[in-house]
DNA sequence: TTTATATAGTTGTATAACTAACAATTGCAT
DNA sequence: ATGCAATTGTTAGTTATACAACTATATAAA
């Protein structure tokens, strides 16, 4: 008897391709569009961290969103074009940009978070709370194992 | 007392962004590169279904991989350029392309599947088998709820 | 048979991701 | 003070995804 896991073929596909999270993201995007929220999920995920802590650096956003620097550069480019955020060069370290929400960016918080909660609740219909908890734990361990 | 779930803010982020599956896909891509397998994860996911059933149509691949038609058109374009698959027009229905593996495409199966299994086993280190089972069930329900 | 509708696949456009290479700035060690 | 390494952010090139519009073919209804 051993605890070594051998994943059976045929069971690994959906884990690797992340079908569940893809489905969640698509549903959320559809709801954003339907609500005339002109936002991609990726842009929303950046705003999400700024709503928690406004004025963090691009590198902070890289760490928080699990993205690399070029991805954040372009996301911030697009968010600036949409007038949702503004780059402000740091006084103390001239390599650093601080990213600040505009009033408009701040204004999208409640509506979009509410839509995100609705989406997750739709996704989890029929799933008992204790199983959700277990699932979250497993995904957290996976993330820690690999990050 | 009600069973209605209200997802707490702060808990939804990693679910929606699919951090765990992103981490798995990145690790797998790194392993492919390191093994000189010149394949993207998305290309691998198409080959995965052809290894199970060779000669299916592009529309079949759309359904199997949960992608839309333009995505499959371009993935097949790239797989053809890599000489991993070949489009063969159907005799019975001239709208349809059947996608067939080349010898080269067939040859990548065992190595890449073995790498994928290794990756998943690394991802799941420290997770008891019964929790993995619960997690798979939850993700399957989520997928069914939204697809 | 003609017309309408559905299906299979392609193309154009926008956004996003990864890699690699790069510029500018900072900080530290001599 | 000088020089080297580390950090922050940008740019270029390739691949992938979503949506909309399109072509060609097939199917079904009138």
PDB file of C-alpha atoms in Angstrom, chain B residues 46-57 60-61 99-101 109:
ATOM      1  CA  UNK B  46      -6.067  18.848 -29.847  1.00  0.00           C
ATOM      2  CA  UNK B  47      -3.686  15.965 -30.461  1.00  0.00           C
ATOM      3  CA  UNK B  48      -4.990  14.369 -27.252  1.00  0.00           C
ATOM      4  CA  UNK B  49      -8.390  13.862 -28.855  1.00  0.00           C
ATOM      5  CA  UNK B  50      -6.946  12.728 -32.168  1.00  0.00           C
ATOM      6  CA  UNK B  51      -4.876  10.113 -30.339  1.00  0.00           C
ATOM      7  CA  UNK B  52      -8.155   8.802 -28.980  1.00  0.00           C
ATOM      8  CA  UNK B  53     -10.091   9.115 -32.237  1.00  0.00           C
ATOM      9  CA  UNK B  54      -8.180   9.884 -35.390  1.00  0.00           C
ATOM     10  CA  UNK B  55      -9.926  11.451 -38.345  1.00  0.00           C
ATOM     11  CA  UNK B  56     -12.666  13.394 -36.546  1.00  0.00           C
ATOM     12  CA  UNK B  57     -13.918  16.662 -38.023  1.00  0.00           C
ATOM     13  CA  UNK B  60     -15.870  17.425 -33.436  1.00  0.00           C
ATOM     14  CA  UNK B  61     -12.658  18.995 -32.199  1.00  0.00           C
ATOM     15  CA  UNK B  99      -8.250  15.717 -39.367  1.00  0.00           C
ATOM     16  CA  UNK B 100      -5.762  12.872 -39.459  1.00  0.00           C
ATOM     17  CA  UNK B 101      -2.551  12.443 -37.525  1.00  0.00           C
ATOM     18  CA  UNK B 109       1.797  10.517 -27.957  1.00  0.00           C
TER      19      UNK B 109
END
